[in-house]
mmCIF file of C-alpha atoms in Angstrom:
data_model
loop_
_atom_site.group_PDB
_atom_site.id
_atom_site.type_symbol
_atom_site.label_atom_id
_atom_site.label_comp_id
_atom_site.label_asym_id
_atom_site.label_seq_id
_atom_site.Cartn_x
_atom_site.Cartn_y
_atom_site.Cartn_z
ATOM 1 C CA UNK A 46 -19.073 -5.684 17.650
ATOM 2 C CA UNK A 47 -16.662 -6.320 20.489
ATOM 3 C CA UNK A 48 -15.948 -9.555 22.291
ATOM 4 C CA UNK A 49 -14.983 -10.318 25.861
ATOM 5 C CA UNK A 50 -12.312 -12.924 25.128
ATOM 6 C CA UNK A 51 -8.805 -12.462 26.476
ATOM 7 C CA UNK A 52 -6.211 -12.109 23.739
ATOM 8 C CA UNK A 53 -2.775 -13.697 23.948
ATOM 9 C CA UNK A 54 0.332 -11.486 23.608
ATOM 10 C CA UNK A 55 0.827 -12.837 20.076
ATOM 11 C CA UNK A 56 -2.758 -11.948 19.119
ATOM 12 C CA UNK A 57 -2.381 -8.465 20.588
ATOM 13 C CA UNK A 58 0.822 -8.002 18.617
ATOM 14 C CA UNK A 59 -0.879 -9.152 15.404
ATOM 15 C CA UNK A 60 -3.692 -6.641 15.927
ATOM 16 C CA UNK A 61 -1.147 -3.840 16.260
ATOM 17 C CA UNK A 62 0.629 -5.019 13.123
ATOM 18 C CA UNK A 63 -2.699 -5.297 11.295
ATOM 19 C CA UNK A 64 -3.541 -1.707 12.218
ATOM 20 C CA UNK A 65 -0.145 -0.513 11.011
ATOM 21 C CA UNK A 66 -0.526 -2.441 7.754
ATOM 22 C CA UNK A 67 -4.013 -1.056 7.081
ATOM 23 C CA UNK A 68 -2.943 2.507 7.832
ATOM 24 C CA UNK A 69 0.190 2.243 5.672
ATOM 25 C CA UNK A 70 -1.767 0.859 2.708
ATOM 26 C CA UNK A 71 -4.481 3.498 3.139
ATOM 27 C CA UNK A 72 -1.974 6.345 3.230
ATOM 28 C CA UNK A 73 -0.125 5.037 0.168
ATOM 29 C CA UNK A 74 -3.124 5.235 -2.185
ATOM 30 C CA UNK A 75 -3.914 8.153 -4.481
ATOM 31 C CA UNK A 76 -7.591 9.172 -4.073
ATOM 32 C CA UNK A 77 -7.690 10.676 -7.555
ATOM 33 C CA UNK A 78 -6.657 7.404 -9.202
ATOM 34 C CA UNK A 79 -9.503 5.645 -7.408
ATOM 35 C CA UNK A 80 -12.053 8.100 -8.749
ATOM 36 C CA UNK A 81 -12.824 9.676 -5.394
ATOM 37 C CA UNK A 82 -14.017 13.297 -5.290
ATOM 38 C CA UNK A 83 -11.287 15.915 -5.128
ATOM 39 C CA UNK A 84 -10.951 17.727 -1.833
ATOM 40 C CA UNK A 85 -9.407 21.144 -1.362
ATOM 41 C CA UNK A 86 -7.269 20.038 1.540
ATOM 42 C CA UNK A 87 -6.416 16.694 3.083
ATOM 43 C CA UNK A 88 -4.928 16.581 6.547
ATOM 44 C CA UNK A 89 -3.398 13.158 5.930
ATOM 45 C CA UNK A 90 -1.907 11.498 2.833
ATOM 46 C CA UNK A 91 -3.794 8.860 0.914
ATOM 47 C CA UNK A 92 -7.338 7.818 1.711
ATOM 48 C CA UNK A 93 -9.378 8.688 4.761
ATOM 49 C CA UNK A 94 -10.853 5.892 6.845
ATOM 50 C CA UNK A 95 -14.316 6.932 5.693
ATOM 51 C CA UNK A 96 -13.274 6.429 2.068
ATOM 52 C CA UNK A 97 -11.865 2.959 2.712
ATOM 53 C CA UNK A 98 -15.078 2.008 4.483
ATOM 54 C CA UNK A 99 -17.105 3.339 1.553
ATOM 55 C CA UNK A 100 -15.041 1.425 -1.022
ATOM 56 C CA UNK A 101 -15.235 -1.780 1.037
ATOM 57 C CA UNK A 102 -18.933 -1.306 1.875
ATOM 58 C CA UNK A 103 -18.331 -1.653 5.615
ATOM 59 C CA UNK A 104 -19.179 0.603 8.522
ATOM 60 C CA UNK A 105 -16.859 3.529 9.251
ATOM 61 C CA UNK A 106 -16.811 2.815 12.984
ATOM 62 C CA UNK A 107 -16.117 -0.884 12.394
ATOM 63 C CA UNK A 108 -13.217 -0.145 10.048
ATOM 64 C CA UNK A 109 -11.819 2.479 12.436
ATOM 65 C CA UNK A 110 -11.870 -0.025 15.274
ATOM 66 C CA UNK A 111 -10.176 -2.639 13.079
ATOM 67 C CA UNK A 112 -7.387 -0.194 12.198
ATOM 68 C CA UNK A 113 -7.056 0.758 15.868
ATOM 69 C CA UNK A 114 -6.444 -2.879 16.781
ATOM 70 C CA UNK A 115 -9.603 -3.392 18.798
ATOM 71 C CA UNK A 116 -10.889 -6.895 19.457
ATOM 72 C CA UNK A 117 -13.636 -7.155 16.846
ATOM 73 C CA UNK A 118 -14.768 -9.893 14.501
ATOM 74 C CA UNK A 119 -13.879 -9.680 10.809
ATOM 75 C CA UNK A 120 -15.379 -12.143 8.354
ATOM 76 C CA UNK A 121 -13.637 -13.459 5.255
ATOM 77 C CA UNK A 122 -16.018 -11.400 3.126
ATOM 78 C CA UNK A 123 -15.171 -8.197 5.003
ATOM 79 C CA UNK A 124 -11.418 -8.794 4.824
ATOM 80 C CA UNK A 125 -11.643 -9.546 1.110
ATOM 81 C CA UNK A 126 -13.543 -6.296 0.555
ATOM 82 C CA UNK A 127 -10.955 -4.327 2.537
ATOM 83 C CA UNK A 128 -8.077 -5.926 0.624
ATOM 84 C CA UNK A 129 -9.792 -4.925 -2.624
ATOM 85 C CA UNK A 130 -10.440 -1.379 -1.413
ATOM 86 C CA UNK A 131 -6.785 -1.017 -0.413
ATOM 87 C CA UNK A 132 -5.609 -2.398 -3.786
ATOM 88 C CA UNK A 133 -3.694 -5.260 -2.138
ATOM 89 C CA UNK A 134 -1.907 -7.805 -4.304
ATOM 90 C CA UNK A 135 -2.023 -11.528 -3.496
ATOM 91 C CA UNK A 136 0.865 -11.479 -1.021
ATOM 92 C CA UNK A 137 -0.483 -8.394 0.752
ATOM 93 C CA UNK A 138 -3.948 -9.961 0.947
ATOM 94 C CA UNK A 139 -2.483 -13.124 2.430
ATOM 95 C CA UNK A 140 -0.573 -11.016 4.966
ATOM 96 C CA UNK A 141 -3.742 -9.108 5.899
ATOM 97 C CA UNK A 142 -5.676 -12.344 6.441
ATOM 98 C CA UNK A 143 -2.845 -13.844 8.480
ATOM 99 C CA UNK A 144 -2.662 -10.860 10.831
ATOM 100 C CA UNK A 145 -6.442 -10.978 11.229
ATOM 101 C CA UNK A 146 -6.262 -14.653 12.192
ATOM 102 C CA UNK A 147 -7.859 -15.961 9.003
ATOM 103 C CA UNK A 148 -6.750 -18.381 6.301
ATOM 104 C CA UNK A 149 -7.385 -17.218 2.769
ATOM 105 C CA UNK A 150 -8.853 -20.102 0.729
ATOM 106 C CA UNK A 151 -7.217 -21.091 -2.549
ATOM 107 C CA UNK A 152 -4.524 -18.447 -2.300
ATOM 108 C CA UNK A 153 -1.908 -19.001 -4.985
ATOM 109 C CA UNK A 154 1.374 -17.244 -4.358
ATOM 110 C CA UNK A 155 3.177 -17.620 -7.681
ATOM 111 C CA UNK A 156 6.611 -16.450 -8.745
ATOM 112 C CA UNK A 157 5.090 -13.265 -10.172
ATOM 113 C CA UNK A 158 3.804 -12.127 -6.778
ATOM 114 C CA UNK A 159 6.620 -13.406 -4.571
ATOM 115 C CA UNK A 160 8.396 -10.083 -4.659
ATOM 116 C CA UNK A 161 7.928 -7.594 -1.869
ATOM 117 C CA UNK A 162 6.654 -4.186 -2.927
ATOM 118 C CA UNK A 163 8.819 -1.267 -1.823
ATOM 119 C CA UNK A 164 6.139 0.289 0.359
ATOM 120 C CA UNK A 165 5.800 -2.966 2.309
ATOM 121 C CA UNK A 166 9.493 -2.974 3.195
ATOM 122 C CA UNK A 167 9.172 0.655 4.251
ATOM 123 C CA UNK A 168 6.285 -0.378 6.494
ATOM 124 C CA UNK A 169 8.364 -3.152 8.055
ATOM 125 C CA UNK A 170 11.292 -0.805 8.622
ATOM 126 C CA UNK A 171 8.998 1.672 10.372
ATOM 127 C CA UNK A 172 7.667 -0.932 12.811
ATOM 128 C CA UNK A 173 9.637 -1.125 16.053
ATOM 129 C CA UNK A 174 8.231 -4.538 16.919
ATOM 130 C CA UNK A 175 9.599 -7.713 15.263
ATOM 131 C CA UNK A 176 7.723 -8.296 12.000
ATOM 132 C CA UNK A 177 7.967 -10.340 8.808
ATOM 133 C CA UNK A 178 5.878 -10.914 5.693
ATOM 134 C CA UNK A 179 5.753 -14.540 4.629
ATOM 135 C CA UNK A 180 3.938 -16.734 2.122
ATOM 136 C CA UNK A 181 1.610 -19.593 3.103
ATOM 137 C CA UNK A 182 4.677 -21.850 2.644
ATOM 138 C CA UNK A 183 6.617 -19.843 5.260
ATOM 139 C CA UNK A 184 8.935 -18.242 2.686
ATOM 140 C CA UNK A 185 10.112 -14.931 4.143
ATOM 141 C CA UNK A 186 9.517 -12.098 1.680
ATOM 142 C CA UNK A 187 10.304 -9.196 3.989
ATOM 143 C CA UNK A 188 11.538 -8.581 7.506
ATOM 144 C CA UNK A 189 12.830 -5.878 9.814
ATOM 145 C CA UNK A 190 15.926 -5.766 11.992
ATOM 146 C CA UNK A 191 13.873 -6.252 15.150
ATOM 147 C CA UNK A 192 12.820 -9.658 13.836
ATOM 148 C CA UNK A 193 16.441 -10.611 13.084
ATOM 149 C CA UNK A 194 17.457 -9.596 16.602
ATOM 150 C CA UNK A 195 14.597 -11.616 18.105
ATOM 151 C CA UNK A 196 15.403 -14.770 16.127
ATOM 152 C CA UNK A 197 19.190 -14.457 16.416
ATOM 153 C CA UNK A 198 19.848 -14.505 12.689
ATOM 154 C CA UNK A 199 21.006 -11.976 10.099
ATOM 155 C CA UNK A 200 18.669 -12.762 7.209
ATOM 156 C CA UNK A 201 20.719 -10.517 4.917
ATOM 157 C CA UNK A 202 23.431 -13.186 5.162
ATOM 158 C CA UNK A 203 21.000 -15.990 4.278
ATOM 159 C CA UNK A 204 20.468 -16.830 0.603
ATOM 160 C CA UNK A 205 16.979 -15.725 -0.538
ATOM 161 C CA UNK A 206 16.033 -19.297 -1.463
ATOM 162 C CA UNK A 207 16.853 -20.395 2.109
ATOM 163 C CA UNK A 208 14.782 -17.701 3.830
ATOM 164 C CA UNK A 209 12.067 -20.051 4.954
ATOM 165 C CA UNK A 210 10.930 -20.353 8.559
ATOM 166 C CA UNK A 211 10.777 -24.152 8.484
ATOM 167 C CA UNK A 212 14.163 -24.511 6.779
ATOM 168 C CA UNK A 213 15.758 -22.124 9.262
ATOM 169 C CA UNK A 214 14.165 -23.872 12.233
ATOM 170 C CA UNK A 215 15.821 -27.128 11.191
ATOM 171 C CA UNK A 216 19.127 -25.753 9.924
ATOM 172 C CA UNK A 217 19.988 -22.563 11.836
ATOM 173 C CA UNK A 218 21.156 -23.100 15.430
ATOM 174 C CA UNK A 219 20.418 -19.546 16.559
ATOM 175 C CA UNK A 220 16.878 -19.671 15.161
ATOM 176 C CA UNK A 221 16.210 -23.031 16.804
ATOM 177 C CA UNK A 222 17.594 -21.950 20.174
ATOM 178 C CA UNK A 223 15.114 -19.056 20.304
ATOM 179 C CA UNK A 224 12.179 -21.443 19.797
ATOM 180 C CA UNK A 225 11.809 -22.705 23.374
ATOM 181 C CA UNK A 226 8.671 -24.641 22.379
ATOM 182 C CA UNK A 227 10.302 -26.085 19.250
ATOM 183 C CA UNK A 228 8.984 -29.652 19.785
ATOM 184 C CA UNK A 229 5.412 -28.344 19.998
ATOM 185 C CA UNK A 230 5.513 -25.683 17.286
ATOM 186 C CA UNK A 231 7.374 -27.508 14.517
ATOM 187 C CA UNK A 232 4.862 -30.368 14.006
ATOM 188 C CA UNK A 233 2.128 -27.720 13.692
ATOM 189 C CA UNK A 234 4.149 -25.706 11.143
ATOM 190 C CA UNK A 235 4.968 -28.811 9.103
ATOM 191 C CA UNK A 236 1.301 -29.833 9.072
ATOM 192 C CA UNK A 237 0.300 -26.339 7.917
ATOM 193 C CA UNK A 238 3.000 -26.461 5.239
ATOM 194 C CA UNK A 239 1.746 -29.781 3.916
ATOM 195 C CA UNK A 240 -1.807 -28.459 3.806
ATOM 196 C CA UNK A 241 -0.756 -25.380 1.837
ATOM 197 C CA UNK A 242 1.399 -27.330 -0.631
ATOM 198 C CA UNK A 243 -1.695 -29.075 -1.976
ATOM 199 C CA UNK A 244 -2.683 -25.752 -3.563
ATOM 200 C CA UNK A 245 0.805 -25.005 -4.900
ATOM 201 C CA UNK A 246 1.885 -28.206 -6.628
ATOM 202 C CA UNK A 247 1.942 -26.460 -9.997
ATOM 203 C CA UNK A 248 3.970 -23.482 -8.852
ATOM 204 C CA UNK A 249 7.473 -23.082 -10.308
ATOM 205 C CA UNK A 250 9.013 -22.485 -6.846
#
């Protein structure tokens, strides 16, 4: 299950964020609404790891390791099953795949799902590390204050329609100054943006 590769600091950070996201979603679900057997006493809110693994048809140990941020492989099929078990909407599923280092094929983020659920903002606020939730087009749906401090921008003062990582990189001096590898990163982001736009030409935004 494990691999011997050395993870970069960014990959290590994403694994921690993935674990926090999985745990927050798991603890937010009502077992009774999912048809799970009633238990006399639960030590933790929401679902247990064993129940998520059962719903997703994956191994308990494997899921536990994934939530703990260990360096294990997760296929698209497994991540899709976990997203379904955790009742993730489209934006949450995209966020899960992104943290796991995967690209979700044919993901359509429409106007109806471009609103951040309250529990996701609570999750971001609880994370001490810089964190955002963004769409495949780099629109920022949610963020925490640690991220604002890191990037040198108060996103609360930025109009919602301008909260886009690419737009800010080109138009906000503080944001650009933080990106020491701007000349290398921006061509990659623009290329990714162009690739994603092919699946969103019919979207209203």
